[in-house]
mmCIF file of C-alpha atoms in Angstrom:
data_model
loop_
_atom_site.group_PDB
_atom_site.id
_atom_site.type_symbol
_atom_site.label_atom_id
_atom_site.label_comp_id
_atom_site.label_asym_id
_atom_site.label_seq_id
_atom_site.Cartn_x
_atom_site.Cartn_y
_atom_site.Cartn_z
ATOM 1 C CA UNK A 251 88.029 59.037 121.408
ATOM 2 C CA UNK A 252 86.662 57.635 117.963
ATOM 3 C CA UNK A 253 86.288 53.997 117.863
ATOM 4 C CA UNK A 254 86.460 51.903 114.570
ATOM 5 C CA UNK A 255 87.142 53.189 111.502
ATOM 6 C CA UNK A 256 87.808 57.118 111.398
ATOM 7 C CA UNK A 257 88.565 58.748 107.622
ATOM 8 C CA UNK A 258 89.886 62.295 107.687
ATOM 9 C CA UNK A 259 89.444 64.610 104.605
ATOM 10 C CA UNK A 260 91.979 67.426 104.491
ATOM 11 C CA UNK A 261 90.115 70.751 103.427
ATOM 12 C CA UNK A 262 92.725 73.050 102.332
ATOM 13 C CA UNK A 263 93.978 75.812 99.949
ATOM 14 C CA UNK A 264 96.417 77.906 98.607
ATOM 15 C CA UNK A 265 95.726 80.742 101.423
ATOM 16 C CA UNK A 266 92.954 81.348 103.497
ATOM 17 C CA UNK A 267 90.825 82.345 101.043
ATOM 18 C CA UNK A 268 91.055 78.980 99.165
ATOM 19 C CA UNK A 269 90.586 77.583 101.702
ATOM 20 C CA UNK A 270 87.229 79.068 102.751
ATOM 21 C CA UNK A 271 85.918 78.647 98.665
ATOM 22 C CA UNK A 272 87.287 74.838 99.345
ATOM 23 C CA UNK A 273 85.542 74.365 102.429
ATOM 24 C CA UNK A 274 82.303 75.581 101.413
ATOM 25 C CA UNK A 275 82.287 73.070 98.095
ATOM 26 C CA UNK A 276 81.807 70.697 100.864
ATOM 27 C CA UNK A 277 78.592 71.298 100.654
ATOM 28 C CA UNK A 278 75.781 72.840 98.966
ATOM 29 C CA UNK A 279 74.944 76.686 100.252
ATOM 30 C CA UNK A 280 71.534 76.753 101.979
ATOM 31 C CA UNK A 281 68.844 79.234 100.703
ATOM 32 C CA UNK A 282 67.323 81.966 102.698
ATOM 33 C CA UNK A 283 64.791 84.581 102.651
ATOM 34 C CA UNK A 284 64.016 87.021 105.031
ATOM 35 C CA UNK A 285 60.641 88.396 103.133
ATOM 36 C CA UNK A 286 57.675 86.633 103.049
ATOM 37 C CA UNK A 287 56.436 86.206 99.002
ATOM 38 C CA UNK A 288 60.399 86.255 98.329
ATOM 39 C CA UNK A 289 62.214 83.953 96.600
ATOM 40 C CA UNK A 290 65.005 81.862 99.066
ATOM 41 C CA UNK A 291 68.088 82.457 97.586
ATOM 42 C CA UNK A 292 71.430 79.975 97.709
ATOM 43 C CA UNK A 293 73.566 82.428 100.188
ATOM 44 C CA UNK A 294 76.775 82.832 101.171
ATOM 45 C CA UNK A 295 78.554 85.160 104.355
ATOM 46 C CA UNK A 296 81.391 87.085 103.031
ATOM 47 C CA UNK A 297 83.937 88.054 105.643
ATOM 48 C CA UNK A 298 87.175 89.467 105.696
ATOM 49 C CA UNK A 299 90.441 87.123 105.470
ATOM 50 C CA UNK A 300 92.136 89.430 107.218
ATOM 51 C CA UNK A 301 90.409 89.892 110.385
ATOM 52 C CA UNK A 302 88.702 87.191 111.870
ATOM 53 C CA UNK A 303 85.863 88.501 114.183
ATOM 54 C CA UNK A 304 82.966 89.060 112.202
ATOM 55 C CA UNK A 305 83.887 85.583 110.453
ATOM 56 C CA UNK A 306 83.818 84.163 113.787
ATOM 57 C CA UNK A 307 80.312 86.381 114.761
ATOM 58 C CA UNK A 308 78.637 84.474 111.741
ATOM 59 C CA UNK A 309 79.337 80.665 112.374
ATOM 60 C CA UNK A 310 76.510 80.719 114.082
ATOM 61 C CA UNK A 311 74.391 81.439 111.364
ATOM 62 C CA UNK A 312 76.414 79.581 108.819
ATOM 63 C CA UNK A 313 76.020 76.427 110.988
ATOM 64 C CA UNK A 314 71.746 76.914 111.746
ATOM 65 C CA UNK A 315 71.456 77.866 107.488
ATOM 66 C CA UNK A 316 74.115 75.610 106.452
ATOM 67 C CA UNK A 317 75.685 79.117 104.594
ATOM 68 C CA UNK A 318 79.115 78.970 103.647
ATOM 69 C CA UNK A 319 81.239 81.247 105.335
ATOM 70 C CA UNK A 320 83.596 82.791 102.478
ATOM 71 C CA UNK A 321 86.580 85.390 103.138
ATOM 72 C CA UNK A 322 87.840 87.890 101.311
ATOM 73 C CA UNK A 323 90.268 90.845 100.897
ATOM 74 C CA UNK A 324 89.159 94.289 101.961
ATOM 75 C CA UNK A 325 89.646 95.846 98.200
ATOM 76 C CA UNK A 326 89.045 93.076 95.665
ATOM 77 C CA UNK A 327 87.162 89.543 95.844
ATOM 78 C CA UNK A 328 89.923 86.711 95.610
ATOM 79 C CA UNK A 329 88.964 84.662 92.517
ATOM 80 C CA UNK A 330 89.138 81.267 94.235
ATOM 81 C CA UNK A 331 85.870 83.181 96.638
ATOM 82 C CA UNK A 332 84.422 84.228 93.082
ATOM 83 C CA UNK A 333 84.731 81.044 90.997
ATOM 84 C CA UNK A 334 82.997 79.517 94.227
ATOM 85 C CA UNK A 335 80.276 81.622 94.142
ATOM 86 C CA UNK A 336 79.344 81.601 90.112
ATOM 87 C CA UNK A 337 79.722 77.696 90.150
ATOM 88 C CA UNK A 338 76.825 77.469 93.261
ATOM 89 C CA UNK A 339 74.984 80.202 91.650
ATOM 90 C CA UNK A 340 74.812 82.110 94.938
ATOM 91 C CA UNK A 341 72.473 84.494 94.549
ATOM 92 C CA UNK A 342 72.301 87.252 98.036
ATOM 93 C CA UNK A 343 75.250 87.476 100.294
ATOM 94 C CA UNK A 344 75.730 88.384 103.589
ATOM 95 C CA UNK A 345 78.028 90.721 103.992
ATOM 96 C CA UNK A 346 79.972 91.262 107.699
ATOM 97 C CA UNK A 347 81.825 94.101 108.387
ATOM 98 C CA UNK A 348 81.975 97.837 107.528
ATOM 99 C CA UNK A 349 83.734 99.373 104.181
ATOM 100 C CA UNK A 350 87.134 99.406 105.994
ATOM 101 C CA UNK A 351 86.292 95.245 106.074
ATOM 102 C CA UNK A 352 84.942 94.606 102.907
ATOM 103 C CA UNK A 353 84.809 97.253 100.439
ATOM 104 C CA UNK A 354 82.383 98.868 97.571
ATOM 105 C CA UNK A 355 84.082 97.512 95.093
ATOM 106 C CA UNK A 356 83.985 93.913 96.502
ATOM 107 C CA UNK A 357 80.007 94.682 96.517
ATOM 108 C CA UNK A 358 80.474 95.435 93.123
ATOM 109 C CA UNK A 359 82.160 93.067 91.649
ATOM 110 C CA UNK A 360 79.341 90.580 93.782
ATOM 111 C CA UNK A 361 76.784 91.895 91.452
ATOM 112 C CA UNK A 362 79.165 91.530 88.303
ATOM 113 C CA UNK A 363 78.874 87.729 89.124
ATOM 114 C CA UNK A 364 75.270 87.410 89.413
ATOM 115 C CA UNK A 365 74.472 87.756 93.091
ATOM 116 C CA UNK A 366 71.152 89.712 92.923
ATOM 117 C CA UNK A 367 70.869 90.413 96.748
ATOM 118 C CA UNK A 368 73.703 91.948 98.822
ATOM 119 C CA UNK A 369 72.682 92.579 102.139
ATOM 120 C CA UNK A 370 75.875 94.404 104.711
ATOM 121 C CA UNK A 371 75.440 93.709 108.382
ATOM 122 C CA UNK A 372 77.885 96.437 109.893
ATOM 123 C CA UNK A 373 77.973 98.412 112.933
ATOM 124 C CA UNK A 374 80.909 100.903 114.117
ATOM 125 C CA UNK A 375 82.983 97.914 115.730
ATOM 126 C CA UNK A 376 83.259 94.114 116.079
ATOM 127 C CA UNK A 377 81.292 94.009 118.584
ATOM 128 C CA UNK A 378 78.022 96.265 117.183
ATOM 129 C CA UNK A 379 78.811 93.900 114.063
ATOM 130 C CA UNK A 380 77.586 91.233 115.935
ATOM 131 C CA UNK A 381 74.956 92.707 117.779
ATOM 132 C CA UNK A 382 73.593 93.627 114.127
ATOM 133 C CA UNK A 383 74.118 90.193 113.122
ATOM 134 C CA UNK A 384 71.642 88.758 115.691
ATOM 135 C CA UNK A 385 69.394 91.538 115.897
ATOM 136 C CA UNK A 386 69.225 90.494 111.934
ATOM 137 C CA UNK A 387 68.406 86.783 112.727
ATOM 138 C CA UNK A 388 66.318 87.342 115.295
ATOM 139 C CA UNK A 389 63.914 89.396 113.928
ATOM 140 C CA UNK A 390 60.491 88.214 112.449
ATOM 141 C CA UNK A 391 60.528 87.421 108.578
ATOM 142 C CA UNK A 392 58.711 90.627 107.219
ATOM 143 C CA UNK A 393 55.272 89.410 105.714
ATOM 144 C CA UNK A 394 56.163 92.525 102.670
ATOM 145 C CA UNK A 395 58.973 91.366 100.110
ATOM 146 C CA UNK A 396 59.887 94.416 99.560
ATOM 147 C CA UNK A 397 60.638 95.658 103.216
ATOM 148 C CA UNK A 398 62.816 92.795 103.756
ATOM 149 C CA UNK A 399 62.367 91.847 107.516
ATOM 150 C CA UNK A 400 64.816 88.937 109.625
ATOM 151 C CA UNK A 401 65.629 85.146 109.936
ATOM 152 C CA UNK A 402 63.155 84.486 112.378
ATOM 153 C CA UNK A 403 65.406 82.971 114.758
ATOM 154 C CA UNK A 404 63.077 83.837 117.757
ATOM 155 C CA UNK A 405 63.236 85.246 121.055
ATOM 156 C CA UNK A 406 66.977 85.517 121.974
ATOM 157 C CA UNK A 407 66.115 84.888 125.556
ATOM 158 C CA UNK A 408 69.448 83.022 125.591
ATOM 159 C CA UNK A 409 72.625 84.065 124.184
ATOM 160 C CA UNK A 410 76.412 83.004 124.143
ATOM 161 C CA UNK A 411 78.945 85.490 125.175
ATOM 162 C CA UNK A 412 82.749 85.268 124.107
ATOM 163 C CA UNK A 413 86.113 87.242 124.395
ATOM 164 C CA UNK A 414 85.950 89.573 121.364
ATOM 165 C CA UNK A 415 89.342 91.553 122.007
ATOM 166 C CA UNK A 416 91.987 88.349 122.304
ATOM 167 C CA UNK A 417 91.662 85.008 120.875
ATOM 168 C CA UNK A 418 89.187 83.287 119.050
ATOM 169 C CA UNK A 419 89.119 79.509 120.606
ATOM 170 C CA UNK A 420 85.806 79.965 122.370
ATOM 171 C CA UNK A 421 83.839 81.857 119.759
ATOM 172 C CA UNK A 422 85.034 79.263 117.550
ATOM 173 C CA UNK A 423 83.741 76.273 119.831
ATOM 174 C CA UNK A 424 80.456 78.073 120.488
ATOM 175 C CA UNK A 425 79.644 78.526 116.763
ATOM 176 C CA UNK A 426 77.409 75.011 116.461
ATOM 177 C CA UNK A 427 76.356 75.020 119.393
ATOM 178 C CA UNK A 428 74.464 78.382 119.149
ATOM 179 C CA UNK A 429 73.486 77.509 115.906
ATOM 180 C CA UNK A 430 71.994 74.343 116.725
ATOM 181 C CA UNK A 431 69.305 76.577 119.019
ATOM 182 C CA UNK A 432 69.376 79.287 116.493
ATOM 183 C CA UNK A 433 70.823 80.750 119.317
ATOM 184 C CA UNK A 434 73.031 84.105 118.930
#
């Protein structure tokens, strides 16, 4: 229980996708690179609205980088989602989830708004998805900029495991935690 005095902030939006552009003007996006000799950009994950594992795979990440974690529709880029990411300047995303997620023209329009690097993490099913995720973040930053390497999260000796197919409670709860040990 808290003790003393407790303020609560209610993050919210129109929708879901409001909401995520509203929670992520919390804060400032964290930069990344994952080339040595390349710049860190401000990032952003971009996830479906729609379908909430591959959000869920990336909180993680979004908690160890401090990246927003930003939904979207499968064929178009809500414009709450966009306006967030031309006021921060984002400039790479992270984008979970095959076409049927997040489409081409949602990479497109990406571009149209500045971001210079758009990087998809996919694989055939949620579960590859997030395999590709952490395969991502734990592999060594390349030392060429123009190979591109990983985060450089480490070893992944140790990783959490939750319930992909039903329910999202646990992968939710497990998010910090993991990402305080860069932990997938």
């Amino acid at each position: 229980a808290a003790s003393g005095s407790v303020t609560v902030k209610r993050v919210a939006g129109d929708n879901r996708f409001a909401t995520s552009a509203s929670a992520a003007s919390v804060g400032a996006p964290g930069s990344v690179s994952f080339a040595k000799g390349s710049p860190a950009y401000k990032t952003a994950i971009l996830a479906s609205g729609l379908v909430s594992a591959d959000a869920l795979a990336a909180g993680p990440l979004s908690f160890s980088a401090g990246l927003p974690v930003l939904l979207t529709g499968a064929g178009a880029l809500p414009k709450e989602v966009a306006e967030y990411i031309k006021s921060q300047q984002v400039q790479q995303v992270f984008v979970m989830g095959g076409v049927d997620r997040v489409s081409a023209d949602v990479l497109a329009q990406l571009r149209s708004l500045g971001v210079k690097v758009v990087k998809r993490i996919a694989g055939p099913n949620r579960f590859a998805t997030s395999a590709e995720l952490y395969s991502f973040a734990l592999a060594p930053v390349s030392t060429d900029a123009t190979a591109g390497g990983g985060l450089g999260w480490g070893s992944g000796s140790v990783v959490y495991v939750a319930n992909g197919v039903s329910g999202f409670p646990d992968a939710l709860a497990v998010g910090p935690l993991a990402g305080a040990s860069k932990t997938p």
